[in-house]
PDB file of C-alpha atoms and ligand atoms in Angstrom:
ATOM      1  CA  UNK V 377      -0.266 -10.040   6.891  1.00 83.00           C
ATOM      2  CA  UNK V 378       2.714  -8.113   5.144  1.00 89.00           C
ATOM      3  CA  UNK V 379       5.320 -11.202   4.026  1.00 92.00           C
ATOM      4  CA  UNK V 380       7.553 -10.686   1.591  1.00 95.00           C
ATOM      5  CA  UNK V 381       8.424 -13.606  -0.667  1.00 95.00           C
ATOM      6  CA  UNK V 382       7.166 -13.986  -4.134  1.00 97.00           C
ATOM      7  CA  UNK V 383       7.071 -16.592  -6.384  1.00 96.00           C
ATOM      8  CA  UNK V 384       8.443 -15.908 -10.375  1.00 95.00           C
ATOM      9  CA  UNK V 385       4.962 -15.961 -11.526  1.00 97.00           C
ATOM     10  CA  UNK V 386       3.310 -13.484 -13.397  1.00 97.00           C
ATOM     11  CA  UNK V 387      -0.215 -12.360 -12.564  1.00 98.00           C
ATOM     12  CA  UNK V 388      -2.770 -12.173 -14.947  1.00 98.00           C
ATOM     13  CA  UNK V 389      -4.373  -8.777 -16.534  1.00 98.00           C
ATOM     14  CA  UNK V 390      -7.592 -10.360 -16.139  1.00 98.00           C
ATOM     15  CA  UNK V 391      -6.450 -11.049 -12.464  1.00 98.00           C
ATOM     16  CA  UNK V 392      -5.699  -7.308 -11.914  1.00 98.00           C
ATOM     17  CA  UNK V 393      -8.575  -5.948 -13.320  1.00 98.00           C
ATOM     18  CA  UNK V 394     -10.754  -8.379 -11.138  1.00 98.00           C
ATOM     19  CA  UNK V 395      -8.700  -6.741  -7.897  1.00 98.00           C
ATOM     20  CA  UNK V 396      -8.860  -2.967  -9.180  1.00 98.00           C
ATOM     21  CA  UNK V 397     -12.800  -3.616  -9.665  1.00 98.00           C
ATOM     22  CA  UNK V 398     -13.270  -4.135  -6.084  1.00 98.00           C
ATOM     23  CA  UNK V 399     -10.952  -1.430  -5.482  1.00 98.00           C
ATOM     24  CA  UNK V 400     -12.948   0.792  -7.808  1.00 98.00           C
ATOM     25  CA  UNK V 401     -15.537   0.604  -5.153  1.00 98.00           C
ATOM     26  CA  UNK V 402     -13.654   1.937  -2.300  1.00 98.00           C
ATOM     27  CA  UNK V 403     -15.228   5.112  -0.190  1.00 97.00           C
ATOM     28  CA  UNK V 404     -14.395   8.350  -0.167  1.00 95.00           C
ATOM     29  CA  UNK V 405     -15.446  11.795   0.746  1.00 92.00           C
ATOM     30  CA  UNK V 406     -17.961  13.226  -0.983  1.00 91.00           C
ATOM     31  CA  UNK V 407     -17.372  10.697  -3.345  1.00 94.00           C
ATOM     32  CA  UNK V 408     -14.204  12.125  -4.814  1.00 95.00           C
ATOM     33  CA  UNK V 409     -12.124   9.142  -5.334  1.00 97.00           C
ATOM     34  CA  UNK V 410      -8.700  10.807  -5.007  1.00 97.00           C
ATOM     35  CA  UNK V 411      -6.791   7.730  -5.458  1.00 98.00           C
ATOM     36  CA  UNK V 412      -4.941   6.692  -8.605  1.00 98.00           C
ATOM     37  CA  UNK V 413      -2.755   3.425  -8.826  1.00 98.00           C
ATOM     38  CA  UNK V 414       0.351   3.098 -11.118  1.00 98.00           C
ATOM     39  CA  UNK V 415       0.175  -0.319 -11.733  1.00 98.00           C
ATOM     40  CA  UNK V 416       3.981  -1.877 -12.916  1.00 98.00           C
ATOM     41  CA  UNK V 417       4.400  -5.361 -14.540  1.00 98.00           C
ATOM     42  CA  UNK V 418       5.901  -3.781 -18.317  1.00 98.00           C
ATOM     43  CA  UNK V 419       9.768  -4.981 -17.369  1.00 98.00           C
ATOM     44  CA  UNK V 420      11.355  -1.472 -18.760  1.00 98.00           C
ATOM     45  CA  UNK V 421       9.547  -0.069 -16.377  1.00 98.00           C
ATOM     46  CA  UNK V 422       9.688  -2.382 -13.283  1.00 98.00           C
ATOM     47  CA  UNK V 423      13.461  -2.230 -13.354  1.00 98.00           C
ATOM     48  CA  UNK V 424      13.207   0.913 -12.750  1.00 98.00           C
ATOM     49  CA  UNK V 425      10.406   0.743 -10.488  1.00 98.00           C
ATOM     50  CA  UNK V 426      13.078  -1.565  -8.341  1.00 98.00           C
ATOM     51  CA  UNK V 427      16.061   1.087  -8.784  1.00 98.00           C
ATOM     52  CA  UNK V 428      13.692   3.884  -5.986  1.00 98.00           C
ATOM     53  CA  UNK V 429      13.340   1.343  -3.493  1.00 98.00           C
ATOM     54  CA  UNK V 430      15.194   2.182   0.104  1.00 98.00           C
ATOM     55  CA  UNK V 431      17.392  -0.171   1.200  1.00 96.00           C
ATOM     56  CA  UNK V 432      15.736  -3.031   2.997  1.00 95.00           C
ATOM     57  CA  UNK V 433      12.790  -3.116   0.447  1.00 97.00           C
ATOM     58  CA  UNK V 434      14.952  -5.380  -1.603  1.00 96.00           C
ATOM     59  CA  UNK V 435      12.867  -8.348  -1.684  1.00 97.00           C
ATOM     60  CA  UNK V 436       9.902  -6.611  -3.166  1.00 98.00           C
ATOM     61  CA  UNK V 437      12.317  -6.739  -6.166  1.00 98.00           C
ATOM     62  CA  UNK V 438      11.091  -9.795  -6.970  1.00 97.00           C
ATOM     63  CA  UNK V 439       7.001  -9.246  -7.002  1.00 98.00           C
ATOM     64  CA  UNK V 440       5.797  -9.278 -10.721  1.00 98.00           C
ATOM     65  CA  UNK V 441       3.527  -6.216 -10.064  1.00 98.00           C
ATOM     66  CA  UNK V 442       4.782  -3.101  -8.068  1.00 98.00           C
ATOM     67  CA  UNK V 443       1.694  -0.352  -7.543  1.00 98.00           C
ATOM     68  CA  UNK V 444       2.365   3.652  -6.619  1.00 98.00           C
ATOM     69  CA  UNK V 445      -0.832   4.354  -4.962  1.00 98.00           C
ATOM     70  CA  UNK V 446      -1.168   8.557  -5.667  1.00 98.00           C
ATOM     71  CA  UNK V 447      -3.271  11.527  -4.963  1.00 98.00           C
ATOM     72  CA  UNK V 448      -3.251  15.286  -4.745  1.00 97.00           C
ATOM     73  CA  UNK V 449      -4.564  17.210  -2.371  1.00 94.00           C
ATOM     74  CA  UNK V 450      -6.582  19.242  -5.321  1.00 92.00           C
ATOM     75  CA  UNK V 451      -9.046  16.715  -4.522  1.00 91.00           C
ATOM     76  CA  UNK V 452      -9.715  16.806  -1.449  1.00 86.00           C
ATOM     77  CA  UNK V 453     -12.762  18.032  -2.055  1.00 75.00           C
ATOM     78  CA  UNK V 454     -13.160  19.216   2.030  1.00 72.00           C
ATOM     79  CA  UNK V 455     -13.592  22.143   4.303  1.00 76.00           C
ATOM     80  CA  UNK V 456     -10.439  24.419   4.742  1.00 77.00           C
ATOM     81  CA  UNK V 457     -10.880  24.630   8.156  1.00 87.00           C
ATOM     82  CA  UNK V 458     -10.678  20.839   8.847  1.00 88.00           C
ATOM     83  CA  UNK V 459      -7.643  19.696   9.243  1.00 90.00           C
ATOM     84  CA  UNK V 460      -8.047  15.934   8.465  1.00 90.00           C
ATOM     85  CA  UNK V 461      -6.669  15.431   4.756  1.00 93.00           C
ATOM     86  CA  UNK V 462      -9.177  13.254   3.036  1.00 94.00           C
ATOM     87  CA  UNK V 463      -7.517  12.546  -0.159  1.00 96.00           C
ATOM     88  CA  UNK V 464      -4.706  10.976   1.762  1.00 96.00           C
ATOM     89  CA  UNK V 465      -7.851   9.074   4.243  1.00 97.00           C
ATOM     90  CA  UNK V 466      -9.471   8.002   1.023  1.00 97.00           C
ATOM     91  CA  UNK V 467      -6.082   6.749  -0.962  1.00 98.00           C
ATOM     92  CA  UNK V 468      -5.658   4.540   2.559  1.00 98.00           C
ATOM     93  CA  UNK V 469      -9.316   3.324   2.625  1.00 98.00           C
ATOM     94  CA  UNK V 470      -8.510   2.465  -1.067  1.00 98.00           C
ATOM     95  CA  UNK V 471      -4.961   0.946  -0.450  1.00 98.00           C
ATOM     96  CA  UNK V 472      -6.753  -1.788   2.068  1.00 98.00           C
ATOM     97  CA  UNK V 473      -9.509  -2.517  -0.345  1.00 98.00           C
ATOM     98  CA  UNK V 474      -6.797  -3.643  -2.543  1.00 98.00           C
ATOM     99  CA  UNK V 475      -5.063  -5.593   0.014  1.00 98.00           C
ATOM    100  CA  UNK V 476      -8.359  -7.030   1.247  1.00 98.00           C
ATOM    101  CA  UNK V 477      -9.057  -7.567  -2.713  1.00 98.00           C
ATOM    102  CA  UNK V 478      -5.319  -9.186  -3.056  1.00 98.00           C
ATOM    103  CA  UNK V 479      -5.823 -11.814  -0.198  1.00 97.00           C
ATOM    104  CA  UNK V 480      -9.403 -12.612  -2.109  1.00 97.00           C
ATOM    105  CA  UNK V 481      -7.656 -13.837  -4.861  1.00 97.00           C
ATOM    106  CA  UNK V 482      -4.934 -15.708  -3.557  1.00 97.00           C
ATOM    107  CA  UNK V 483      -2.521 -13.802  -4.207  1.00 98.00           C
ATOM    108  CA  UNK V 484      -0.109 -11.247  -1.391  1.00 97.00           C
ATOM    109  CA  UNK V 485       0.159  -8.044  -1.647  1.00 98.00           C
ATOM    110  CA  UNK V 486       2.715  -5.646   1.246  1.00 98.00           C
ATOM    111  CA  UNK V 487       2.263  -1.983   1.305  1.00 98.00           C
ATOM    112  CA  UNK V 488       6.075  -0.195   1.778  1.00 98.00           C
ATOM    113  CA  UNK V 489       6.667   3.629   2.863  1.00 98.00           C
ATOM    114  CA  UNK V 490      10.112   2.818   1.593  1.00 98.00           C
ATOM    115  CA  UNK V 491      11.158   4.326  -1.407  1.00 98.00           C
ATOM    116  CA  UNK V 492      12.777   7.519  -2.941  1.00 98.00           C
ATOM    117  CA  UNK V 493       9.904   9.369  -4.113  1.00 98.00           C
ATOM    118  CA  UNK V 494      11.390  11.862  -6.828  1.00 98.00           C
ATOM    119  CA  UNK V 495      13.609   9.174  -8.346  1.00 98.00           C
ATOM    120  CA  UNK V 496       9.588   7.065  -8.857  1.00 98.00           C
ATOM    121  CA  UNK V 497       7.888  10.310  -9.782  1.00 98.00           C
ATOM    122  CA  UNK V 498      10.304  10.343 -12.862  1.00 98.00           C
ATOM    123  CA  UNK V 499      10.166   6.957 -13.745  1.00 98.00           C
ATOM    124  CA  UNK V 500       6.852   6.704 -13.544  1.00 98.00           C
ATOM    125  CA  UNK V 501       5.750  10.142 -15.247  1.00 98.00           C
ATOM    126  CA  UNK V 502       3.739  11.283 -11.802  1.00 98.00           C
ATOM    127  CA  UNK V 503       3.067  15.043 -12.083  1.00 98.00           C
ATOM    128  CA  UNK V 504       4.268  16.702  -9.188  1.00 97.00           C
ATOM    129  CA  UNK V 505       0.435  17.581  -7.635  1.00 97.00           C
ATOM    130  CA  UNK V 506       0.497  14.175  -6.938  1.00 98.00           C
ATOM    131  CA  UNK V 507       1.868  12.647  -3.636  1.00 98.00           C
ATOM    132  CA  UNK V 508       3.076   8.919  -3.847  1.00 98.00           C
ATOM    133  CA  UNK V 509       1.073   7.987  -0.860  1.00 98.00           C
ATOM    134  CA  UNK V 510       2.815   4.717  -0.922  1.00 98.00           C
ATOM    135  CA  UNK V 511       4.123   1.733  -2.800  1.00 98.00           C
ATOM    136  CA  UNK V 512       2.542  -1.867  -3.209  1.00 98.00           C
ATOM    137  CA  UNK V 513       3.891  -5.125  -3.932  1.00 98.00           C
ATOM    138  CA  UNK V 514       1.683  -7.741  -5.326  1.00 98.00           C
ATOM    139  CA  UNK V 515       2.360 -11.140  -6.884  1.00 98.00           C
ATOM    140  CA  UNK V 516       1.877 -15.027  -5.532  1.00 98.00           C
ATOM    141  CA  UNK V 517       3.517 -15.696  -2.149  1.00 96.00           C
ATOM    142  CA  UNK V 518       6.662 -18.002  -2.496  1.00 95.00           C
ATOM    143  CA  UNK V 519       8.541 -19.961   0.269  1.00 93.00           C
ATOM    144  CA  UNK V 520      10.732 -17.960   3.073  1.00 94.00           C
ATOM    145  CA  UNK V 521      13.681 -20.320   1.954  1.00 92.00           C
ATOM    146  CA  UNK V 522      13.814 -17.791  -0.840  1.00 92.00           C
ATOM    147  CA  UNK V 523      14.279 -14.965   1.135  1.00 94.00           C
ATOM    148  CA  UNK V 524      17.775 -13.734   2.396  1.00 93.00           C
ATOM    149  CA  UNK V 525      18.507 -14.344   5.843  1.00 95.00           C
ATOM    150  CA  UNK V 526      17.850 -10.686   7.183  1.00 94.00           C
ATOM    151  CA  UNK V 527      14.270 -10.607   5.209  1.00 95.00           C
ATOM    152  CA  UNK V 528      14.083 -14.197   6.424  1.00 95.00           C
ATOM    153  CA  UNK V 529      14.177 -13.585  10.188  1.00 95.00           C
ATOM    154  CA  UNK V 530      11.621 -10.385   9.499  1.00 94.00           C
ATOM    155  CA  UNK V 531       9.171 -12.494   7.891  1.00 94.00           C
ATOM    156  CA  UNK V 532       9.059 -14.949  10.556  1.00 94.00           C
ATOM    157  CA  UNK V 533       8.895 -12.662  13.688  1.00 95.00           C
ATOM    158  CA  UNK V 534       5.931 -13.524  15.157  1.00 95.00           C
ATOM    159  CA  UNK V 535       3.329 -10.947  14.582  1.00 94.00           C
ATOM    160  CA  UNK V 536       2.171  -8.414  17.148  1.00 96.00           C
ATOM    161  CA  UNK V 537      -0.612  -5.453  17.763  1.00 97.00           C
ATOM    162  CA  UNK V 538      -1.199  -3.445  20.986  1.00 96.00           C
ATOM    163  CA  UNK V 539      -3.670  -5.201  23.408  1.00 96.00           C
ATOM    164  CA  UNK V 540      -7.450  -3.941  22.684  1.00 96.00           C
ATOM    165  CA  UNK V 541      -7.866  -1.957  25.685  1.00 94.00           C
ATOM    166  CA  UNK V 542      -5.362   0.444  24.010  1.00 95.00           C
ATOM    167  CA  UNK V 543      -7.373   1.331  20.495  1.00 96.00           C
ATOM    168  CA  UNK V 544     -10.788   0.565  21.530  1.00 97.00           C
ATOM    169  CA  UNK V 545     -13.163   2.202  24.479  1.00 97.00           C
ATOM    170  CA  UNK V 546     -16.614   2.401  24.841  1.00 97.00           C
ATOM    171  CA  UNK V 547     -18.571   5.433  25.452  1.00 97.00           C
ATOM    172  CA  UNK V 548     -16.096   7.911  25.626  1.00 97.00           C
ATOM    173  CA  UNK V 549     -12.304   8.375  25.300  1.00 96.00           C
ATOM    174  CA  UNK V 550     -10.799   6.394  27.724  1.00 94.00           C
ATOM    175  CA  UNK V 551      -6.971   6.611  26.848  1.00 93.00           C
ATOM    176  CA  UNK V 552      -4.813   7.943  28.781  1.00 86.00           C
ATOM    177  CA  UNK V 553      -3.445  11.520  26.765  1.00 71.00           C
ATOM    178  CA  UNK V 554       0.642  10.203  28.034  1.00 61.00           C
ATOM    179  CA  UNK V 555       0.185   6.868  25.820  1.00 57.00           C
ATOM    180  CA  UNK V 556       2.232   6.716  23.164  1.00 55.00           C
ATOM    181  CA  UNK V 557       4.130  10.001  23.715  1.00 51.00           C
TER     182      UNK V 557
HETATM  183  C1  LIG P 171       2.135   2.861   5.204  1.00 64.29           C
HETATM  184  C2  LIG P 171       2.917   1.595   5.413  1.00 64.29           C
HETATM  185  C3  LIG P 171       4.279   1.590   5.125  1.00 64.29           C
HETATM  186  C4  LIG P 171       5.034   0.417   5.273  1.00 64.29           C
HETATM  187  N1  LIG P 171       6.346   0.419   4.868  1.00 64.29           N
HETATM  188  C5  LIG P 171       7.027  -0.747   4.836  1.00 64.29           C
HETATM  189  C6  LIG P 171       8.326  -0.814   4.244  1.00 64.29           C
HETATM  190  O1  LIG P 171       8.850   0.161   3.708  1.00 64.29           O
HETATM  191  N2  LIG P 171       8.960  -2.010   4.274  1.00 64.29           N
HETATM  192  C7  LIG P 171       8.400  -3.139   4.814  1.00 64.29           C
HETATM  193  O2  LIG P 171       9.032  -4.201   4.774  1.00 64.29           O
HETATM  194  N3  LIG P 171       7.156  -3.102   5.346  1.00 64.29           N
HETATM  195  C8  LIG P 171       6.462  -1.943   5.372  1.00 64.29           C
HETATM  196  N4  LIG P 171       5.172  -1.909   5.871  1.00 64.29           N
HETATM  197  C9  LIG P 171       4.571  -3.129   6.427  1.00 64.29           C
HETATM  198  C10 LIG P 171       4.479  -3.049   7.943  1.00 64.29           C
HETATM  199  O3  LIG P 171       5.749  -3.171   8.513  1.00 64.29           O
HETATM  200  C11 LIG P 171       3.530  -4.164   8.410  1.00 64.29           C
HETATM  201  O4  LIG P 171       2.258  -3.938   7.854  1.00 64.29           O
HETATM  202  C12 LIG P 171       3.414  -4.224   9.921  1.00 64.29           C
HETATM  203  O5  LIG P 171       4.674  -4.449  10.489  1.00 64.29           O
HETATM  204  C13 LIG P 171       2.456  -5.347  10.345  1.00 64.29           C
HETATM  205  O6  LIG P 171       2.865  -6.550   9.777  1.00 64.29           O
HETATM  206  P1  LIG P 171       1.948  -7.855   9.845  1.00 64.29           P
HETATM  207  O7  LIG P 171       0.608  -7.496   9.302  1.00 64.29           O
HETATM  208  O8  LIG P 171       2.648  -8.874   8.969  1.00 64.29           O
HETATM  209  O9  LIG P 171       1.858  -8.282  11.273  1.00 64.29           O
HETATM  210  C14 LIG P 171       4.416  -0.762   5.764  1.00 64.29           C
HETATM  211  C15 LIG P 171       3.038  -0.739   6.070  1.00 64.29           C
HETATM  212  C16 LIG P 171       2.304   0.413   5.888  1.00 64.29           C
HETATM  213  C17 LIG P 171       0.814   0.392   6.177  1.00 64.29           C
END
């Protein structure tokens, strides 16, 4: 569940290192382990973790950790002729072991795609090679009454997924090839 209201709390380094352990075991290709995390609570550098964040991502503002989740494609580690990327497979295998790891603890944790990526690369001192796959927030969940009213209202539309028959068949591929187009 992605909500997006967080209480002032910090979390704990032992906390964080309990999560990133579990993470730590993620798989991957070959066993590369493209993934690297950026983890944010110093306040220097959260403020500025805040300033790349698109419009609408306000609220995650206010989560005491912020994560860039990062990988380059050097480690791949795959055929050239296949044309399935598994560092960026891997770093999203990884990113839901730390959700999973997240909701373990107690705590909430939303992944965003929302965020200007060279104004983060330079605040966080990513070399180039490596692609922000995407952001995390990560803190204890708060009430919705401290959410603004827009974030409000997206936090408590009810949640929805496409019926089963449309991501899972048995045997063979039995979508139809217009779905989705
Ligand atoms: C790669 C990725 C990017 C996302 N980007 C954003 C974002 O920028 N802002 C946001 O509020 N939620 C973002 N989300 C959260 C999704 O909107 C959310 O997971 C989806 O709507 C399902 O929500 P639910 O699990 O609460 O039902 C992102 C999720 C993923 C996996």
């Amino acid at each position: 569940m992605s909500k997006r209201s967080y209480l002032d709390k910090p979390v704990s380094r032992e906390t964080l290192d309990r999560i990133f352990e579990k993470v730590r075991w993620s798989p991957s290709a070959a066993n590369h382990q493209p993934w690297r995390f950026v983890v944010v609570t110093e306040a220097g550098q959260h403020a500025k973790f805040v300033e790349a964040l698109s419009r609408g991502n306000e609220w995650a503002a206010k989560a005491p950790v912020l994560i860039a989740v990062c990988a380059r494609e050097k480690d791949d580690g795959v055929r050239e002729d296949d044309p399935v990327r598994y560092y960026q497979f891997a770093s999203g295998l990884a990113t839901m072991s730390l959700l999973l790891a997240v909701v373990d603890e107690g705590l909430m944790a939303h992944p965003m795609a929302g965020y200007d990526a060279p104004k983060l690369h330079t605040a966080l001192s990513i070399p180039p090679e490596y692609h922000i796959m995407c952001i995390v927030s990560l803190g204890y969940e708060g009430s919705v009454d401290l959410l603004d009213e827009r974030t409000r209202k997206k936090d408590e539309s009810p949640r929805t997924r496409k019926p089963m028959a449309e991501i899972v068949s048995y045997d063979r591929f039995g979508f139809s090839e217009a779905e989705g187009a």
